[in-house]
PDB file of C-alpha atoms in Angstrom:
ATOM      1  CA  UNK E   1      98.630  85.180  86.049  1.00 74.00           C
ATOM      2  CA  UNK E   2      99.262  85.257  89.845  1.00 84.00           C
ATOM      3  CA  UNK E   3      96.493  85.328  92.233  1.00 89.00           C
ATOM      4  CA  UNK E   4      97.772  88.038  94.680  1.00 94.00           C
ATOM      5  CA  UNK E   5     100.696  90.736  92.726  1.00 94.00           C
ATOM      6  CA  UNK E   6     101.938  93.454  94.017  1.00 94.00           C
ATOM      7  CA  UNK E   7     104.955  95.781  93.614  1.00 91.00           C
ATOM      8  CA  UNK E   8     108.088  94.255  95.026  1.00 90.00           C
ATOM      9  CA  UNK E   9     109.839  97.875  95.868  1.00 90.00           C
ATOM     10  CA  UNK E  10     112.305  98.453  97.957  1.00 94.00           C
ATOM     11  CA  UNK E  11     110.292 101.412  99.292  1.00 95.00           C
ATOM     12  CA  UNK E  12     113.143 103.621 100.862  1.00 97.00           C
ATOM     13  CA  UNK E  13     111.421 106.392 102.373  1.00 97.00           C
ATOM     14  CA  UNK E  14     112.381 109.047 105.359  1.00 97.00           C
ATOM     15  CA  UNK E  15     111.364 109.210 108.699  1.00 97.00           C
ATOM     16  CA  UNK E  16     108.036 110.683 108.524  1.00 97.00           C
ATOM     17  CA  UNK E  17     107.156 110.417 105.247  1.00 97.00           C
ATOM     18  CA  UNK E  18     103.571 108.470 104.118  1.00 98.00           C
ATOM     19  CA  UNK E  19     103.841 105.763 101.735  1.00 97.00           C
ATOM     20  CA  UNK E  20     101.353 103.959 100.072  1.00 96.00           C
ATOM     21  CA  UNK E  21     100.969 100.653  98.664  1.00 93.00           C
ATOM     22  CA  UNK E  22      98.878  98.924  96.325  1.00 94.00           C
ATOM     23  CA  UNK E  23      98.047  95.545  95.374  1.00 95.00           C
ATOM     24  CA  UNK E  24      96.154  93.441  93.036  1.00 96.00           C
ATOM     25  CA  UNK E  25      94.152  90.224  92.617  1.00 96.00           C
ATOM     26  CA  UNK E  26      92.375  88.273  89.860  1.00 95.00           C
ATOM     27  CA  UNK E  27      89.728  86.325  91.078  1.00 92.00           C
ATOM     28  CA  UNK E  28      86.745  89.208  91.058  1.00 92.00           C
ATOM     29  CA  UNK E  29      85.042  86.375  93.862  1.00 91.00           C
ATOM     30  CA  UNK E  30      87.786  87.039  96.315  1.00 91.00           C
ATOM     31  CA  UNK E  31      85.836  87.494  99.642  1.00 87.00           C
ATOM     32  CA  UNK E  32      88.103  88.694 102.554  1.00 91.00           C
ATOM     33  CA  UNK E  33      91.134  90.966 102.167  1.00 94.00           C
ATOM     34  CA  UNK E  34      94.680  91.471 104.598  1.00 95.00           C
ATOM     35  CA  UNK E  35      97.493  92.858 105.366  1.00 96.00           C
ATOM     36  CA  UNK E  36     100.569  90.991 106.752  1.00 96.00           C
ATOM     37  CA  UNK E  37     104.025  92.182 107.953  1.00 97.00           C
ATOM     38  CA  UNK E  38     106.911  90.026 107.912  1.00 96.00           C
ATOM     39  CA  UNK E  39     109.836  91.151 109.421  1.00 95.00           C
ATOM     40  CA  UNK E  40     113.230  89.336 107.939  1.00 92.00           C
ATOM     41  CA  UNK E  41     113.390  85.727 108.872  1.00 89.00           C
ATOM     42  CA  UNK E  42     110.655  86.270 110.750  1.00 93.00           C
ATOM     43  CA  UNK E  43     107.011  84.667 110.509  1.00 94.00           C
ATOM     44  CA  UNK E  44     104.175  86.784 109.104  1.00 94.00           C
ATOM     45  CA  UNK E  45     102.190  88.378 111.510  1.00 94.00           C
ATOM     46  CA  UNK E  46      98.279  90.193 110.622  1.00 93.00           C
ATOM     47  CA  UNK E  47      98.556  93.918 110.323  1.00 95.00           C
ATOM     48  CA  UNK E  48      95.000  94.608 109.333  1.00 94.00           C
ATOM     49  CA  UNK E  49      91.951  93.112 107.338  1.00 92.00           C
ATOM     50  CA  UNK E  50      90.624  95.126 104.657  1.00 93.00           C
ATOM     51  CA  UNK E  51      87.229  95.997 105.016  1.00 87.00           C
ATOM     52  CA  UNK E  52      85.051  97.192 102.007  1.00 87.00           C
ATOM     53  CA  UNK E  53      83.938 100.781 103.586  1.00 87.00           C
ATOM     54  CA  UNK E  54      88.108 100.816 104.233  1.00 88.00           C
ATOM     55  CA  UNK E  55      89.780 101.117 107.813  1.00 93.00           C
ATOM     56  CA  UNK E  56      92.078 102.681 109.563  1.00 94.00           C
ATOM     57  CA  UNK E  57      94.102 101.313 112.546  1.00 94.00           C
ATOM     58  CA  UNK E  58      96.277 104.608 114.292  1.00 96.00           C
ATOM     59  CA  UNK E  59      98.838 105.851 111.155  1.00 97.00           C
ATOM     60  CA  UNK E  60      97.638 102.893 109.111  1.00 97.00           C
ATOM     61  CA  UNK E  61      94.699 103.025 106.680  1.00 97.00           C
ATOM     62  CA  UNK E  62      93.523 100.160 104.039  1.00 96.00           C
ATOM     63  CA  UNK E  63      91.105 100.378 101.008  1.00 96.00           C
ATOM     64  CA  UNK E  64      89.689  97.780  98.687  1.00 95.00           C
ATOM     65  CA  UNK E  65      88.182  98.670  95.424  1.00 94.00           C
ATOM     66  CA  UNK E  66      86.383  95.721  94.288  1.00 93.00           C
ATOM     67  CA  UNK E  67      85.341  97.031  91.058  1.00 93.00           C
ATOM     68  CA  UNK E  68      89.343  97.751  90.114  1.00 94.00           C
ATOM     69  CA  UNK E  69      90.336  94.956  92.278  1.00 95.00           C
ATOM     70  CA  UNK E  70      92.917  96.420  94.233  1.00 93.00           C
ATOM     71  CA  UNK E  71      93.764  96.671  97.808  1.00 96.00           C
ATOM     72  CA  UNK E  72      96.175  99.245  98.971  1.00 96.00           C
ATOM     73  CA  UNK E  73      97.790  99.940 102.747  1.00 97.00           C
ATOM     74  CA  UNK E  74      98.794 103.716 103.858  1.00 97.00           C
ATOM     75  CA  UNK E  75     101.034 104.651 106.392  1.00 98.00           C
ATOM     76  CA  UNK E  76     101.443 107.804 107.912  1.00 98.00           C
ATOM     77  CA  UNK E  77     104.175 109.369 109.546  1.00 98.00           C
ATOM     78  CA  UNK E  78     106.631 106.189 108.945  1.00 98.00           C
ATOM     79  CA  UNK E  79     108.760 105.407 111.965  1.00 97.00           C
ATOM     80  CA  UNK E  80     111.923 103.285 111.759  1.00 97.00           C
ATOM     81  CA  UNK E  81     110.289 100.269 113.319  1.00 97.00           C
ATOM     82  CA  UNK E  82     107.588 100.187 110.029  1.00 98.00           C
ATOM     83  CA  UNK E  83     110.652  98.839 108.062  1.00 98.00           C
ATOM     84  CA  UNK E  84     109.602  95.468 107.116  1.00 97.00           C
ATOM     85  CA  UNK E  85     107.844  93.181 103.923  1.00 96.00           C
ATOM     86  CA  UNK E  86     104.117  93.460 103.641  1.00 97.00           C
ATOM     87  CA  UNK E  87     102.165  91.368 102.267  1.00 96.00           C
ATOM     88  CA  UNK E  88      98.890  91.323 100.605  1.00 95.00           C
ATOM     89  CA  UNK E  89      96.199  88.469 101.285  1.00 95.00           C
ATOM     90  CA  UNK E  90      93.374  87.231  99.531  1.00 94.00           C
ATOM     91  CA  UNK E  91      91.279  84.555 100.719  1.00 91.00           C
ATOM     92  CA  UNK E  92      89.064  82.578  97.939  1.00 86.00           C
ATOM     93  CA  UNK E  93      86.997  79.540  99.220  1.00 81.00           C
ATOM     94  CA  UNK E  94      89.187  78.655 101.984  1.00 79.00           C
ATOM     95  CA  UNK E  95      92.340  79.558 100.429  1.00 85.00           C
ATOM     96  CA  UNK E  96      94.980  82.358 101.335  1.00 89.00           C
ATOM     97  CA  UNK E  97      96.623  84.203  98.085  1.00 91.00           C
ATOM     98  CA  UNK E  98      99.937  85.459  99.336  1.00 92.00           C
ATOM     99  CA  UNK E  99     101.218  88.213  97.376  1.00 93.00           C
ATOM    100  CA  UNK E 100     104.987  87.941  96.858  1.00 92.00           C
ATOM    101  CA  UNK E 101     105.470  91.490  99.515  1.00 94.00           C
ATOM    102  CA  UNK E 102     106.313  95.172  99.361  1.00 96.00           C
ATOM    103  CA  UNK E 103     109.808  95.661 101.149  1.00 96.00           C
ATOM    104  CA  UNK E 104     109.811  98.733 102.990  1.00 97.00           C
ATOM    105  CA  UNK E 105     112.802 100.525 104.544  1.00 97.00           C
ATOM    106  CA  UNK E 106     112.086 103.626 106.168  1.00 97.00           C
ATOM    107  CA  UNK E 107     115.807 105.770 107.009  1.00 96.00           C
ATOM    108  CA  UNK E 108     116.435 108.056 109.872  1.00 95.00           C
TER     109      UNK E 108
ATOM    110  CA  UNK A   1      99.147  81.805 125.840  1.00 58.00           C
ATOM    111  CA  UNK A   2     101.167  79.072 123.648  1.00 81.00           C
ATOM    112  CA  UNK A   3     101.653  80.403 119.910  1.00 92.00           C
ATOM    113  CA  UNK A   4     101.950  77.959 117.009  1.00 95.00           C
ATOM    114  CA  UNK A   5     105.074  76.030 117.285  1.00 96.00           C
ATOM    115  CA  UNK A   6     107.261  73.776 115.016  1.00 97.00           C
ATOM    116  CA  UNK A   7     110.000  71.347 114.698  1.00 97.00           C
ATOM    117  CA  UNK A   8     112.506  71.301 113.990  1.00 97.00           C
ATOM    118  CA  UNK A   9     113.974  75.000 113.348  1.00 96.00           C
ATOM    119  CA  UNK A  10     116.329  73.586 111.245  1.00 97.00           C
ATOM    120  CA  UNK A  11     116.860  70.511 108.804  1.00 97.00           C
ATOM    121  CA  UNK A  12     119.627  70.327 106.858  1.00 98.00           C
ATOM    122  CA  UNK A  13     119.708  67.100 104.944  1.00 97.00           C
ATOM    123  CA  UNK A  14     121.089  64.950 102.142  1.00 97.00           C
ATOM    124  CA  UNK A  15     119.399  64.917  98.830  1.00 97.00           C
ATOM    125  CA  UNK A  16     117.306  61.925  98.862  1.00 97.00           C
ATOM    126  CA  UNK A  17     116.365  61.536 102.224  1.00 97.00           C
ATOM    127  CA  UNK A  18     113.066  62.051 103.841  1.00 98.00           C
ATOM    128  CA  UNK A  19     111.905  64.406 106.035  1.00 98.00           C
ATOM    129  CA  UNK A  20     109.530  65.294 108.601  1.00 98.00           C
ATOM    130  CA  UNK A  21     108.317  68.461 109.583  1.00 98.00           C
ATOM    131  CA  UNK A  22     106.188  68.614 112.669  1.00 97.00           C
ATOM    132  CA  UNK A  23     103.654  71.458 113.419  1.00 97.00           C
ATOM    133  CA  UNK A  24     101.718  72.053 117.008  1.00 96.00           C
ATOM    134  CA  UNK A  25      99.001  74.690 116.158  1.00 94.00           C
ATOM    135  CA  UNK A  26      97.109  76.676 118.906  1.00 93.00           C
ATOM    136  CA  UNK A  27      94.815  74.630 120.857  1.00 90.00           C
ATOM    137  CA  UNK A  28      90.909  74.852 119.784  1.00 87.00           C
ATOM    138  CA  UNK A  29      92.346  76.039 116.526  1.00 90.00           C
ATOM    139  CA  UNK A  30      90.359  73.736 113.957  1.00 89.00           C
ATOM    140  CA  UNK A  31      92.555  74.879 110.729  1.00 91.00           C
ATOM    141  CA  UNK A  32      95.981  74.488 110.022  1.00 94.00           C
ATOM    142  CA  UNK A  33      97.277  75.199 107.059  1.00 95.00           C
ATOM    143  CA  UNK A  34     101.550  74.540 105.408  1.00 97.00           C
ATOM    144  CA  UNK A  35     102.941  77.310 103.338  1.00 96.00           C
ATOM    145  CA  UNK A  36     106.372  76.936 101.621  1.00 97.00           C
ATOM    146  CA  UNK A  37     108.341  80.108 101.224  1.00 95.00           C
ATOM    147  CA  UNK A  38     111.381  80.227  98.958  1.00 93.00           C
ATOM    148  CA  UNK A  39     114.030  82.756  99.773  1.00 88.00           C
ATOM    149  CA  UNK A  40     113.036  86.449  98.529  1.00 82.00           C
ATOM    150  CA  UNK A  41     109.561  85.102  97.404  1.00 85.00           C
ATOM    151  CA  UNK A  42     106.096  85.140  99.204  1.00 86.00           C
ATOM    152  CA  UNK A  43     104.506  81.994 100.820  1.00 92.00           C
ATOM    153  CA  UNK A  44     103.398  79.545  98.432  1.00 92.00           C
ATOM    154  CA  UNK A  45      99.800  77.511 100.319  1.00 92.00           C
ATOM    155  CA  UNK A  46     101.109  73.324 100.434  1.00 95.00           C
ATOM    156  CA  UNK A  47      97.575  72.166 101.996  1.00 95.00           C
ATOM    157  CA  UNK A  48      94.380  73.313 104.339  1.00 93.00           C
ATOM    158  CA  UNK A  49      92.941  70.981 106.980  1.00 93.00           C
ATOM    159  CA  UNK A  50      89.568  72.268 108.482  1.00 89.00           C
ATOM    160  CA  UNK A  51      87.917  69.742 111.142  1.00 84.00           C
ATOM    161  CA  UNK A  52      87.715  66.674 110.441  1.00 83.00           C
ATOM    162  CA  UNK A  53      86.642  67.463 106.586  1.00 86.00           C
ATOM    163  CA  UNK A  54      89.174  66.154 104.155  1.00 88.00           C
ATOM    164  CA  UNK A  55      91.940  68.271 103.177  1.00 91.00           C
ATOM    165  CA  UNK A  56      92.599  70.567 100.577  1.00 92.00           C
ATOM    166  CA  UNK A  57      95.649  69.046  98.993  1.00 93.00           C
ATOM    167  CA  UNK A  58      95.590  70.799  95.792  1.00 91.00           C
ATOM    168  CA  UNK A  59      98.921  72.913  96.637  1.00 92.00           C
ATOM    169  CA  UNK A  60     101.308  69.767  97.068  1.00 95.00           C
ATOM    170  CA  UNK A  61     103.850  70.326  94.752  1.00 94.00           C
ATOM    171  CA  UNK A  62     104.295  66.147  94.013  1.00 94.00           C
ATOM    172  CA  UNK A  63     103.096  63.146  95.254  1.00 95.00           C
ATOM    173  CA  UNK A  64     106.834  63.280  97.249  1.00 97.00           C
ATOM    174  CA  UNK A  65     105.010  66.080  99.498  1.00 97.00           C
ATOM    175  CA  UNK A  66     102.394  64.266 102.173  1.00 96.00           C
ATOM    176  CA  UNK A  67     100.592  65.660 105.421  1.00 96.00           C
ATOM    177  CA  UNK A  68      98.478  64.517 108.117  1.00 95.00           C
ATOM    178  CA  UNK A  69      97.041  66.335 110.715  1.00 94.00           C
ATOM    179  CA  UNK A  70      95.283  64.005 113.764  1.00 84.00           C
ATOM    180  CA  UNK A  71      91.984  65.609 114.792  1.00 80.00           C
ATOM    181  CA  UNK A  72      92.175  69.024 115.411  1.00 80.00           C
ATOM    182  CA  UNK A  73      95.807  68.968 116.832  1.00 88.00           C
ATOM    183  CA  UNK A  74      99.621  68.413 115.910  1.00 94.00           C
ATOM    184  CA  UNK A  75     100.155  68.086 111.696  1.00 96.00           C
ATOM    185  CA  UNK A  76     103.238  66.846 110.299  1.00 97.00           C
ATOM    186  CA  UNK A  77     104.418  67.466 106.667  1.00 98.00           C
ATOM    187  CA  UNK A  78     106.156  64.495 105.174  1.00 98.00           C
ATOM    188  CA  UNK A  79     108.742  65.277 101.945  1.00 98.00           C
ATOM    189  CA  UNK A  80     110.309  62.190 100.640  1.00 98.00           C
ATOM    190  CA  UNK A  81     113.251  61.815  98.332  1.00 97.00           C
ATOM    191  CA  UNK A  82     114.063  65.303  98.876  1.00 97.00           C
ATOM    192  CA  UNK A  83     115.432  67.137  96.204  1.00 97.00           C
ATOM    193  CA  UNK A  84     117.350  70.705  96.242  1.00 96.00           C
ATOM    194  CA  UNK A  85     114.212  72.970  95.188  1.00 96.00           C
ATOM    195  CA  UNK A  86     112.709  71.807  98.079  1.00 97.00           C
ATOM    196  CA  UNK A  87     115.257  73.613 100.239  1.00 97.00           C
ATOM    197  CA  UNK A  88     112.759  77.025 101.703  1.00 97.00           C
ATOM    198  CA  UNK A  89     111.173  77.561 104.814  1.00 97.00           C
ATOM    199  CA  UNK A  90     108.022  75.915 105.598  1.00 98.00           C
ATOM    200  CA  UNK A  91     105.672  77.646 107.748  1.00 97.00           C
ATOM    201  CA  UNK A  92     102.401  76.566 109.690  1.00 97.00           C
ATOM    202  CA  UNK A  93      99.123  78.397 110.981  1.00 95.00           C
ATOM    203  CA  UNK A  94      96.447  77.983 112.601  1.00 93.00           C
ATOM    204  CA  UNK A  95      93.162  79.723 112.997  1.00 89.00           C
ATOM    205  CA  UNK A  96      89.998  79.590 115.319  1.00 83.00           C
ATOM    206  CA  UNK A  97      87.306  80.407 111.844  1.00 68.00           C
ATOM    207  CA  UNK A  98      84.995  81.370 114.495  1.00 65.00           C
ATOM    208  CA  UNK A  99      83.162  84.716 114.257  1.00 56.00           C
ATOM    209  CA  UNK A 100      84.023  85.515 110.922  1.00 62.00           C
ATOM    210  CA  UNK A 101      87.807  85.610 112.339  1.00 66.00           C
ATOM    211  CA  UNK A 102      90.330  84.683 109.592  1.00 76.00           C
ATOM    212  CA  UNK A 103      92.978  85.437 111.201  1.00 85.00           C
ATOM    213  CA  UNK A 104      95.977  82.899 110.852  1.00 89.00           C
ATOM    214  CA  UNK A 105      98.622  82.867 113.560  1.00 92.00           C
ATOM    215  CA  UNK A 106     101.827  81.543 112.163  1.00 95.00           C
ATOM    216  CA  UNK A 107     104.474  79.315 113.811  1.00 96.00           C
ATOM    217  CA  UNK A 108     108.385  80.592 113.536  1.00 96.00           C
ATOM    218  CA  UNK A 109     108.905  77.973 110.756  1.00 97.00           C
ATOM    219  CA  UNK A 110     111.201  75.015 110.001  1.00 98.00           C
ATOM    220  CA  UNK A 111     113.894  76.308 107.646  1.00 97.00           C
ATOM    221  CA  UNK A 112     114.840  73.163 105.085  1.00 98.00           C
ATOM    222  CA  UNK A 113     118.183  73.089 103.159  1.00 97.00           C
ATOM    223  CA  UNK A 114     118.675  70.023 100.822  1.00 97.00           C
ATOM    224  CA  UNK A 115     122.587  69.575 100.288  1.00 95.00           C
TER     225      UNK A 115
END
């Protein structure tokens, strides 16, 4: 079983629209929690950690649910510049889990 | 100020050959860590360095995969007899670990194709 999975979409979604991902992780002693974008044949870049109360960062919110362990990333009001991968990251002991990413694509 | 960088962009190469990939992280940044990432999959962790502690090699793929990083600065990742799966990009980052910061700050990658 992979460390970090998560739905590999395409997402194809309007301008506007909220979409929501979600990802999950097996190791239930998993102790910080992120959000990366890549753009295409680009580097990753941090979006946002995941905090356990959940955060928000302008039309972006992310949750954890330990219990469930699953992280999941909400954004509002998609512009065209939101099209992109995003990956989920787990770090255990000093380690980064990379989920494989969520493409999104969001259409005028 | 001065990102991560690497070298070269691009290495195309024969089959068999050896290469070297050379990453400068950000300066005061004591960990670096290599990441391969295959084409249309997500970034696969190669090895951690942290200090001057010895590194976590456990993601090496073979014993044809080798790094080194000297002191808290440049790291080079060393594939020998290269072999077509190992054609991917292979990205570097670095991060400060201070402050309960875990943020990693990626270089633009050295994109590897193995003819």
């Amino acid at each position: 079983r992979k460390e970090v999975e998560q739905d590999p979409g395409p997402f194809n979604v309007p301008e506007g629209a909220t979409v929501a991902f979600n990802c999950t992780y097996s190791n239930s002693a998993s102790q910080s929690f992120f959000w990366y974008r890549q753009d295409c044949r680009k580097e990753p870049k941090l979006l946002m950690s995941v905090y356990s109360s959940g955060n928000e960062d302008g039309r972006f919110t992310a949750q954890l649910n330990r219990a469930s362990q699953y992280i999941s990333l909400l954004i509002r009001d998609s512009k065209l510049s939101d099209s992109a991968t995003y990956l989920c990251v787990v770090l255990n002991f000093n380690k980064f889990y990379f989920g494989s990413g969520t493409k999104l694509n969001v259409k005028p | 100020g001065a990102g991560v960088s690497q070298s070269p962009s691009n290495k195309v190469t024969e089959k068999g050959k050896d290469v070297e990939l050379r990453c400068d992280p950000i300066s005061g940044h004591t960990a670096l860590y290599w990441y391969r990432q295959r084409l249309g999959q997500g970034l696969e962790f190669l090895i951690y360095f942290q200090g001057n502690s010895a590194p976590d090699k456990s993601g090496l793929p073979s014993d044809r995969f080798s790094a080194e990083r000297t002191g808290e600065s440049v790291s080079t990742l060393t594939i020998q007899r290269t072999q077509q799966e190992d054609s991917a990009v292979y990205l570097c980052a670095s991060s400060s670990r201070t402050s309960g910061s875990y943020e990693q700050f990626f270089g633009p990658g050295t994109r590897l194709t193995v003819l």
